[in-house]
Coordinates of C-alpha atoms in Angstrom, one line a residue:
X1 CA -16.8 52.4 -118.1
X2 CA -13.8 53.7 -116.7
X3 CA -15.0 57.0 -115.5
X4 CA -12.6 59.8 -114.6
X5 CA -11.9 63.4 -113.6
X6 CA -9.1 65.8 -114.7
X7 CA -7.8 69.2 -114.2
X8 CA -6.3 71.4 -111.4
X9 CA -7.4 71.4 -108.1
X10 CA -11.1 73.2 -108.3
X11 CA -11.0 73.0 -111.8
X12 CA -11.7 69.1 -112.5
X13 CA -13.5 68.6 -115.8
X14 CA -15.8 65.2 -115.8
X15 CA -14.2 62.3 -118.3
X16 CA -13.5 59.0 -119.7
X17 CA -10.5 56.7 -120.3
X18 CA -11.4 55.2 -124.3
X19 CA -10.6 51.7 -124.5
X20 CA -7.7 52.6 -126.9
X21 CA -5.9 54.2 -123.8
X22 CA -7.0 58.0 -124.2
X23 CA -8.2 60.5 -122.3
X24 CA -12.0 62.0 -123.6
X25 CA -14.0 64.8 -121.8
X26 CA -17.4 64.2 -121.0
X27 CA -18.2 68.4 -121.1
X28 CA -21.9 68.2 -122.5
X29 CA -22.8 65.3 -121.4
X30 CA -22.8 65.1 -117.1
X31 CA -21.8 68.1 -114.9
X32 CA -20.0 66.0 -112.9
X33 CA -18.8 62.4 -111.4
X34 CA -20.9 62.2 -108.1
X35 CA -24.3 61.4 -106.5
X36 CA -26.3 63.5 -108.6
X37 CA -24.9 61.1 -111.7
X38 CA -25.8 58.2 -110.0
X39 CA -29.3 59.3 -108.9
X40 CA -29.9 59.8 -112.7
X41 CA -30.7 56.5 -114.3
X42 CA -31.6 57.7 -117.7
X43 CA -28.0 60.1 -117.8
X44 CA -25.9 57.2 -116.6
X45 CA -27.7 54.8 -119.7
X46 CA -27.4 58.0 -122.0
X47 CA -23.0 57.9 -120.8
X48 CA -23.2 54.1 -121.5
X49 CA -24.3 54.6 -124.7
X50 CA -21.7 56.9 -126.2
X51 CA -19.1 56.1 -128.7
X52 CA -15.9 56.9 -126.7
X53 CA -14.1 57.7 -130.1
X54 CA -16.5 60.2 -130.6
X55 CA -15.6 62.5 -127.6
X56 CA -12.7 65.2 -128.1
X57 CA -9.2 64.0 -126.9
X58 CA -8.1 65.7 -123.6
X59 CA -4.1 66.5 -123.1
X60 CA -2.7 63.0 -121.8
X61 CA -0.4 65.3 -119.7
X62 CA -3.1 67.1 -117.8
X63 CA -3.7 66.1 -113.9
X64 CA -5.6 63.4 -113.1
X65 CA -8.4 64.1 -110.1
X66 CA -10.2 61.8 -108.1
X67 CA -12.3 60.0 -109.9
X68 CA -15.5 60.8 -108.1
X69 CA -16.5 64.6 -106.9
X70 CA -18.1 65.3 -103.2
X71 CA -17.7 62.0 -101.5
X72 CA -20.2 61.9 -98.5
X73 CA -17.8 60.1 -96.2
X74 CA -15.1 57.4 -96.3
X75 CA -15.3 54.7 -94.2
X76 CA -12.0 52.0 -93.5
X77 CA -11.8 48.6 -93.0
X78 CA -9.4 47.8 -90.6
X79 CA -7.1 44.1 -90.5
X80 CA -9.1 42.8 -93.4
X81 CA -6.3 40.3 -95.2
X82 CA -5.0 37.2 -93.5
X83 CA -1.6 38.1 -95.0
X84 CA -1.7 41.8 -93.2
X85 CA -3.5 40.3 -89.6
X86 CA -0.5 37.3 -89.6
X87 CA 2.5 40.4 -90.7
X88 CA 0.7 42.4 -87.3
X89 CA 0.5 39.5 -85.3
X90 CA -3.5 40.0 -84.6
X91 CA -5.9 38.0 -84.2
X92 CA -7.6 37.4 -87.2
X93 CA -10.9 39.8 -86.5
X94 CA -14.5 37.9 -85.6
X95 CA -16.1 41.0 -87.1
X96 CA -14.9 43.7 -89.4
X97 CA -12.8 46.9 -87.7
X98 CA -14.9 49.9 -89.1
X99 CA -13.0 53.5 -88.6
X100 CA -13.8 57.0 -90.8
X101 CA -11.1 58.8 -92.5
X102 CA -11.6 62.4 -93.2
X103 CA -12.4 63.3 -96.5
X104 CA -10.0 66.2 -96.5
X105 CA -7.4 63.4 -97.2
X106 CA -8.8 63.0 -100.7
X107 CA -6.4 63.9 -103.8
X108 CA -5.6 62.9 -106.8
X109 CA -3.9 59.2 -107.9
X110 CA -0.6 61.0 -108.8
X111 CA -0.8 64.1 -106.3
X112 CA 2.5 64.6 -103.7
X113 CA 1.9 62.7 -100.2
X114 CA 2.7 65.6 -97.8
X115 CA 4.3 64.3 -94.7
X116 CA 2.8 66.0 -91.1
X117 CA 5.0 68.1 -89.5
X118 CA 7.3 65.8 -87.7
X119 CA 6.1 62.4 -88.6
X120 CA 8.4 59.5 -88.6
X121 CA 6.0 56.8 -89.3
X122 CA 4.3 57.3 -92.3
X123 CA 3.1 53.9 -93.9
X124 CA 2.0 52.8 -97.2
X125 CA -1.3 50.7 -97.8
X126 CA -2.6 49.8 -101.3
X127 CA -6.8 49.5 -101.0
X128 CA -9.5 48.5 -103.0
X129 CA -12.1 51.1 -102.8
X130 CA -15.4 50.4 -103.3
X131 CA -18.5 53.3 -103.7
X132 CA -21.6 53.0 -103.5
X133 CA -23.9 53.8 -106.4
X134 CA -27.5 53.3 -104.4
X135 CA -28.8 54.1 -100.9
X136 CA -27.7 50.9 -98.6
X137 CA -29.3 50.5 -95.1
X138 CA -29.6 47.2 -93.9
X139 CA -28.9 45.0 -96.7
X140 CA -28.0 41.6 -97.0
X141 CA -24.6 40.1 -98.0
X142 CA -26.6 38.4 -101.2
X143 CA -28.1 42.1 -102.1
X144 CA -24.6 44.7 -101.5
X145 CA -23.1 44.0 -104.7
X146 CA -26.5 45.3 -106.0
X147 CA -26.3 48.6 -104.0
X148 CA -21.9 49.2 -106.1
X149 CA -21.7 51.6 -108.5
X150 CA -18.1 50.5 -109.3
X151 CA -14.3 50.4 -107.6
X152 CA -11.1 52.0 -107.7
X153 CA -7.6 52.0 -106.5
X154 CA -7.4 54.0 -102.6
X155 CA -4.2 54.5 -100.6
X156 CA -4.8 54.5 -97.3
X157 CA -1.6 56.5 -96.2
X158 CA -1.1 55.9 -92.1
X159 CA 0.7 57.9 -89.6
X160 CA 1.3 55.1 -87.4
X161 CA 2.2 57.3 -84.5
X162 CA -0.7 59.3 -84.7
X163 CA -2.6 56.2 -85.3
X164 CA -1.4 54.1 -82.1
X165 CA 0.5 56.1 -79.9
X166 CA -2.0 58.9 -79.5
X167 CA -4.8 57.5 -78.0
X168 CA -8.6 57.7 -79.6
X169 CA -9.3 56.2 -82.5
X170 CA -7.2 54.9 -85.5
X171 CA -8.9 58.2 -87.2
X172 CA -5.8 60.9 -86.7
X173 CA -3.1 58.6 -87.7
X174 CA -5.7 57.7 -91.5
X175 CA -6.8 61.9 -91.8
X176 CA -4.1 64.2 -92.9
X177 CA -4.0 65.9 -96.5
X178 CA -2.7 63.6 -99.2
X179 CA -3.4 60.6 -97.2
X180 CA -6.4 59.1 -99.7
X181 CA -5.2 58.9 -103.0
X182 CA -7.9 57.8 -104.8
X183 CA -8.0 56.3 -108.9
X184 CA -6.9 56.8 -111.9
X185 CA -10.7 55.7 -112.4
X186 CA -13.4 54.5 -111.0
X187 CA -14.4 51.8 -113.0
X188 CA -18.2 50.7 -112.9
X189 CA -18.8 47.3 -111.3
X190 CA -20.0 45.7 -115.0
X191 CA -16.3 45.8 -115.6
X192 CA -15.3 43.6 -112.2
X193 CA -16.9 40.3 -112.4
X194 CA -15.4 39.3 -109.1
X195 CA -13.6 41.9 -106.7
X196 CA -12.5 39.0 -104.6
X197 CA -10.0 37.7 -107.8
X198 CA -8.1 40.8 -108.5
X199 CA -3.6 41.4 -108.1
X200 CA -2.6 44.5 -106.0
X201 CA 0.8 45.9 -105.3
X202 CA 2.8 48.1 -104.5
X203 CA 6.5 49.4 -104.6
X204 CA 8.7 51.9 -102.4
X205 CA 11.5 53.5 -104.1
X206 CA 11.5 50.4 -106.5
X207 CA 10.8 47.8 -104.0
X208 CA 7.7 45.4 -104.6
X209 CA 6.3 45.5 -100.8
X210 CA 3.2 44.3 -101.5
X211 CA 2.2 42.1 -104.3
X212 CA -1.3 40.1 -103.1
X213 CA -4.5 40.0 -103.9
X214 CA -7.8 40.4 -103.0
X215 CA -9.2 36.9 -102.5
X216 CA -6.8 37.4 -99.1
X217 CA -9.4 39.6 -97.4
X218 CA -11.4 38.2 -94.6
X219 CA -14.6 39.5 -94.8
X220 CA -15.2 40.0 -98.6
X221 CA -16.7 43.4 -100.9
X222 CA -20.7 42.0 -100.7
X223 CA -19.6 41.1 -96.5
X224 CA -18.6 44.6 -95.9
X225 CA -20.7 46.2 -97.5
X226 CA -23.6 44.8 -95.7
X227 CA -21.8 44.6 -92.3
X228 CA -21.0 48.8 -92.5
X229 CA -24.8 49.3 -93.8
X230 CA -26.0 47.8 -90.5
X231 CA -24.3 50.5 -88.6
X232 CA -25.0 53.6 -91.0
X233 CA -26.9 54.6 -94.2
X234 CA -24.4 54.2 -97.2
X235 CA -25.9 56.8 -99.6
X236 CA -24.3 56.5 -103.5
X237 CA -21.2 58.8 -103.5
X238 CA -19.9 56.8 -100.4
X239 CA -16.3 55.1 -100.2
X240 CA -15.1 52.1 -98.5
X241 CA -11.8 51.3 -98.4
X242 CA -11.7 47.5 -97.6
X243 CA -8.2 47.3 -96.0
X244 CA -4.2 46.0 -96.9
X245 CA -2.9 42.9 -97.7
X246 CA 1.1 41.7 -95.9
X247 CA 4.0 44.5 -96.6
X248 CA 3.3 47.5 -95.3
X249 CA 6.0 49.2 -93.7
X250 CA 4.6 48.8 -90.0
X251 CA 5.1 44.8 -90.6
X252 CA 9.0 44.8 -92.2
X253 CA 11.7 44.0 -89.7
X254 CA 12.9 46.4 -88.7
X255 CA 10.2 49.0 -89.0
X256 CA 10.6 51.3 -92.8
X257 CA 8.0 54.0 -93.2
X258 CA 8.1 56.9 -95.9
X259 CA 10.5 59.3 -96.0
X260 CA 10.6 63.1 -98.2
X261 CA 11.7 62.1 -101.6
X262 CA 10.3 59.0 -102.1
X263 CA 8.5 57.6 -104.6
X264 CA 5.6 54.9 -104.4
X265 CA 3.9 53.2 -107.6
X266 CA 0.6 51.0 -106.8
X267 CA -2.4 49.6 -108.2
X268 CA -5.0 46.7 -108.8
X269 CA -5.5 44.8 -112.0
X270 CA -8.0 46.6 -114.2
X271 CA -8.6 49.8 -111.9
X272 CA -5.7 51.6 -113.1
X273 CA -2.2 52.3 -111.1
X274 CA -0.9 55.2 -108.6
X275 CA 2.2 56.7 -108.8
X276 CA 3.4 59.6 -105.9
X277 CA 6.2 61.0 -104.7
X278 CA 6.7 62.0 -100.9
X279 CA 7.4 65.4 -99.8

């Protein structure tokens, strides 16, 4: 299933992308795309089982959400593609680079990035996000994929200033409004036989800056996934972005970050595509 939400800010209605390429509300049948879903077995068999043709039609025009309500937290994975760790000139990492990002940086796939008042440094990252569908504490690598409700596109936006030249954590550079872009869907793992085979990109103002993919990542979906879960519960509703492959803007020569009135187009192949403009 590719699973959705849509609507205005506070107003997002719970839906479906039909594998003809429409839009269909899910009104009646869940309240919502979140934990309590996922905690019901029997409602997410019952949404498995409908006939997607049957559901009414929603307005292609309308704004898409994130695709998943009241995330608990979102944890980052920092340096995690060869590609990336090479562009930076870092070490390739012994173990994976956790940080948080605040989840008052969520929006919507297509929502305006708002630059912070004076930045300069705003950076792009295209992510594959993975959330959790079932309580994780302590698993193995062979049991995390077990413990995945599904995946979706993330952009992990980046004040690089406020990420490296302001001492702390890489937290207040990954935390200001806009900066998660999350979707168009969140499409359930049974979809994504192998999250380690899949094409990303993403383009600036028409510019392919990164085009990879992620079987470049250094510690892989099932890794993470167990790694984070020996350092905090992952409860279902959790997201983890897993980190960037080569060409963000940090890594071209010289330096290019976003600027107001730009526009940025990403995605990952079968999760759906981004598209934002900068003001």
């Amino acid at each position: 299933m590719k699973l959705l939400r849509y609507g205005a800010p506070g107003e997002e209605r719970p839906g479906l992308a039909a594998p003809d390429g429409t839009l269909r509300s899910l009104a009646g049948h869940v309240g919502d795309i979140d934990k309590a879903m996922f905690d019901d077995p029997a409602r997410l068999s019952s949404l498995r089982a409908l006939d997607p043709a049957t559901l009414p039609v929603v307005d292609g025009t309308v704004r898409l959400a994130e695709p998943l309500a009241r995330i608990g937290k979102i944890v980052g994975i920092g340096l995690n593609y060869h590609d990336h760790a090479r562009e930076c000139g870092a070490a390739i990492p012994s173990e994976p680079i956790l940080f948080l990002k605040a989840t008052t940086s969520l929006c919507g796939p297509n929502d305006a990035i708002r630059l912070p008042e004076g930045s300069q440094k705003t950076d792009w990252e295209v992510e594959l996000g993975v959330v959790i569908g079932r309580t994780a504490r302590d698993v193995t690598a062979e049991a995390a994929l077990d413990h995945v409700f599904g995946y979706c596109v993330a952009h992990d936006v980046s004040e690089r200033a406020h990420q490296l030249e302001h001492g702390g954590q890489w937290t207040k550079g990954k935390s200001h409004d806009t900066f998660c872009p999350v979707g168009p869907y969140l499409v359930t793992a049974d979809e994504v036989p192998d999250p380690q085979a899949l094409h990303m990109y993403c383009e600036v103002d028409g510019l392919m800056r990164q085009s990879s993919s992620t079987a470049q990542m250094i510690f892989g979906v099932a890794e993470v996934v167990s790694y984070v879960s020996r350092f905090m519960t992952l409860a279902p509703g959790d997201l983890i972005i897993t980190g960037t492959p080569a060409g963000v803007g940090l890594g071209l020569k010289p330096p290019t970050y976003l600027t107001r009135g730009a526009r940025v187009r990403l995605g990952i192949a079968g999760l759906g595509d981004q598209h934002q403009s900068v003001v």
